[in-house]
Amino acid sequence: MHLGKFGYFLDFLAIPPVLVFFLYLLPYELSLMGGGVGAAAVAAGFAMWTLVEYCFHRWLLHEWPWLQHLHDEHHQDPDALFGTPPLVGIIQISLCVFLPLWFWEPVTAAGLTAGMLAGYLTYISVHWATHHVRNPRWGYLVRARRRHMLHHYRAGKTNFGVSTGFWDWVFGTQHLRTTHHFQH
Ligand SMILES: [Zn+2]
Ligand SMILES: [Zn+2]
């Protein structure tokens, strides 16, 4: 969906305070043991996000007709400010991860939610950078840009992971070699 500048960057501004809020929920029962559980939950949430990112991009944005149609716009005009409407990601993560777990295990719920939000922020930041930082010097970004440009170049058939290529490697959709020089 075309968002305009404000809509496109709103999540970049909105996620950090929400993330801090969930981290703030963590310490109230932190003994040494609780601290370890909280930190592990944040790390697990971050890792979980990378799989959600892969599945969402591969099977919903590229195969589910309604979302595919919206995502096609990004593939046709990669540098324009198309994206998921702001706050939708934050609300979905809060409702689907935090809320159901909160009644069962509050530390795990807050930690997983904070980790997933950090993953989501990483994803939108890296995706923006792959299209708009033309000559990255940081090795991670060089690889992310190459991977994602190949995703666009191959018409969305490979390299669905944006923040990491790990799940493409696991699911056999990784494609890293080309002689093509990318403009985007
Ligand atoms: Zn893209
Ligand atoms: Zn795509």
Coordinates of C-alpha atoms and ligand atoms in Angstrom, one line a residue:
M1 CA 0.0 0.0 0.0
H2 CA 1.3 3.5 -0.9
L3 CA 1.8 5.2 2.5
G4 CA 3.4 8.6 1.9
K5 CA 6.3 9.7 4.0
F6 CA 4.5 10.0 7.3
G7 CA 2.7 6.7 7.1
Y8 CA 5.9 4.9 5.9
F9 CA 8.0 6.2 8.8
L10 CA 5.4 6.2 11.5
D11 CA 6.3 2.6 12.6
F12 CA 9.9 3.6 12.9
L13 CA 8.8 6.2 15.5
A14 CA 6.1 4.2 17.2
I15 CA 7.9 0.9 17.7
P16 CA 10.7 2.1 20.1
P17 CA 8.4 3.4 22.9
V18 CA 6.1 0.4 22.6
L19 CA 9.2 -1.9 22.8
V20 CA 10.4 0.0 25.9
F21 CA 7.0 -0.4 27.4
F22 CA 7.1 -4.2 27.0
L23 CA 10.7 -4.3 28.4
Y24 CA 9.4 -2.2 31.3
L25 CA 6.9 -4.9 32.1
L26 CA 9.8 -7.4 32.5
P27 CA 11.6 -6.4 35.6
Y28 CA 8.9 -6.6 38.2
E29 CA 9.6 -10.2 39.0
L30 CA 13.2 -10.3 38.1
S31 CA 15.3 -12.4 40.4
L32 CA 18.5 -13.7 38.8
M33 CA 16.5 -16.6 37.4
G34 CA 13.7 -14.3 36.2
G35 CA 16.3 -12.0 34.5
G36 CA 17.6 -15.0 32.5
V37 CA 14.1 -16.0 31.5
G38 CA 13.3 -12.5 30.4
A39 CA 16.5 -12.1 28.3
A40 CA 16.0 -15.6 26.7
A41 CA 12.4 -14.6 25.9
V42 CA 13.6 -11.4 24.1
A43 CA 16.2 -13.4 22.1
A44 CA 13.6 -16.1 21.3
G45 CA 11.1 -13.4 20.2
F46 CA 13.7 -11.8 17.9
A47 CA 14.5 -15.2 16.3
M48 CA 10.8 -16.0 16.0
W49 CA 10.3 -12.8 14.1
T50 CA 12.8 -13.8 11.4
L51 CA 10.7 -16.9 10.7
V52 CA 7.4 -14.9 10.7
E53 CA 9.0 -12.4 8.3
Y54 CA 10.0 -15.2 5.9
C55 CA 6.5 -16.9 6.1
F56 CA 4.6 -13.7 5.8
H57 CA 6.6 -12.5 2.8
R58 CA 6.7 -15.9 1.0
W59 CA 3.2 -17.2 1.5
L60 CA 1.0 -14.1 2.3
L61 CA 2.6 -11.3 0.3
H62 CA 3.5 -13.4 -2.7
E63 CA 0.6 -16.0 -2.7
W64 CA -2.4 -14.7 -1.0
P65 CA -4.3 -12.8 -3.8
W66 CA -5.4 -9.8 -1.8
L67 CA -2.0 -9.1 -0.2
Q68 CA -0.2 -10.2 -3.3
H69 CA -1.9 -7.4 -5.2
L70 CA -0.7 -4.8 -2.7
H71 CA 2.9 -6.3 -2.6
D72 CA 3.1 -6.3 -6.4
E73 CA 3.0 -2.5 -6.2
H74 CA 6.3 -2.6 -4.3
H75 CA 7.8 -5.0 -6.8
Q76 CA 6.8 -2.7 -9.7
D77 CA 8.1 0.5 -8.0
P78 CA 10.7 -0.7 -5.5
D79 CA 11.9 2.7 -4.3
A80 CA 8.5 4.2 -3.6
L81 CA 7.2 4.2 -0.1
F82 CA 5.0 1.2 -0.2
G83 CA 4.6 -0.9 2.9
T84 CA 2.3 -2.4 5.5
P85 CA 0.0 0.3 7.0
P86 CA 1.5 1.8 10.1
L87 CA 0.6 0.3 13.5
V88 CA -0.8 -2.9 12.0
G89 CA 2.4 -4.8 12.8
I90 CA 2.6 -3.5 16.4
I91 CA -1.1 -4.2 17.0
Q92 CA -0.9 -7.7 15.5
I93 CA 2.2 -8.7 17.5
S94 CA 0.6 -7.3 20.7
L95 CA -2.7 -9.1 20.2
C96 CA -1.3 -12.4 18.9
V97 CA 1.8 -12.8 21.1
F98 CA 1.5 -10.7 24.2
L99 CA -2.2 -11.0 25.0
P100 CA -2.7 -14.8 25.0
L101 CA 0.6 -15.4 26.8
W102 CA 0.2 -12.6 29.4
F103 CA -2.3 -14.7 31.5
W104 CA -0.1 -17.7 31.4
E105 CA 3.5 -16.4 31.8
P106 CA 3.8 -12.6 32.0
V107 CA 7.7 -12.5 31.8
T108 CA 7.7 -14.7 28.7
A109 CA 4.9 -12.7 27.2
A110 CA 6.6 -9.4 27.6
G111 CA 10.0 -10.7 26.5
L112 CA 8.7 -12.5 23.4
T113 CA 6.7 -9.4 22.4
A114 CA 9.7 -7.0 22.9
G115 CA 11.9 -9.4 20.9
M116 CA 9.4 -9.6 18.0
L117 CA 9.0 -5.9 17.9
A118 CA 12.7 -5.5 17.8
G119 CA 12.8 -8.0 14.9
Y120 CA 10.0 -6.1 13.1
L121 CA 11.9 -2.8 13.5
T122 CA 15.0 -4.4 12.2
Y123 CA 13.1 -5.8 9.2
I124 CA 11.5 -2.4 8.2
S125 CA 14.9 -0.6 8.7
V126 CA 16.9 -3.2 6.7
H127 CA 14.3 -3.3 4.0
W128 CA 14.3 0.5 3.7
A129 CA 18.2 0.5 3.6
T130 CA 18.4 -2.2 0.9
H131 CA 16.5 0.1 -1.4
H132 CA 17.9 3.5 -0.4
V133 CA 21.5 3.0 0.7
R134 CA 23.1 2.6 -2.7
N135 CA 26.7 1.8 -1.7
P136 CA 26.6 0.3 1.8
R137 CA 29.9 -0.3 3.5
W138 CA 28.7 -2.5 6.3
G139 CA 29.1 -6.2 5.3
Y140 CA 25.7 -7.2 6.7
L141 CA 23.9 -4.5 4.7
V142 CA 25.9 -5.4 1.5
R143 CA 24.7 -9.0 1.8
A144 CA 21.1 -7.9 2.7
R145 CA 21.0 -5.6 -0.2
R146 CA 22.3 -8.1 -2.7
R147 CA 19.9 -10.8 -1.3
H148 CA 16.9 -8.5 -1.6
M149 CA 17.8 -7.0 -5.0
L150 CA 17.9 -10.6 -6.2
H151 CA 14.4 -11.2 -4.7
H152 CA 13.2 -8.3 -6.9
Y153 CA 15.2 -9.3 -9.9
R154 CA 13.9 -12.8 -9.8
A155 CA 10.3 -11.6 -9.6
G156 CA 9.8 -12.7 -6.0
K157 CA 10.7 -16.3 -6.5
T158 CA 13.7 -16.5 -4.2
N159 CA 15.3 -14.8 -1.1
F160 CA 12.2 -14.0 0.9
G161 CA 14.1 -13.2 4.0
V162 CA 15.0 -9.5 4.3
S163 CA 16.8 -9.3 7.7
T164 CA 18.4 -12.7 7.4
G165 CA 19.0 -15.3 4.6
F166 CA 18.8 -18.1 7.2
W167 CA 15.3 -19.3 6.4
D168 CA 15.9 -19.2 2.7
W169 CA 18.8 -21.5 3.3
V170 CA 16.5 -23.8 5.4
F171 CA 13.6 -23.8 2.9
G172 CA 15.8 -24.0 -0.2
T173 CA 14.8 -20.7 -1.7
Q174 CA 18.2 -19.1 -1.4
H175 CA 19.7 -17.5 -4.5
L176 CA 22.9 -15.5 -4.2
R177 CA 24.8 -15.5 -7.4
T178 CA 24.3 -13.1 -10.3
T179 CA 26.3 -11.2 -12.9
H180 CA 23.6 -8.5 -13.1
H181 CA 24.4 -5.1 -11.8
F182 CA 21.5 -3.7 -9.8
Q183 CA 20.2 -0.2 -10.1
H184 CA 17.8 -0.3 -7.2
Ligands
ZN1 ZN 11.8 -4.6 -1.5
ZN2 ZN 8.5 -9.6 -2.4

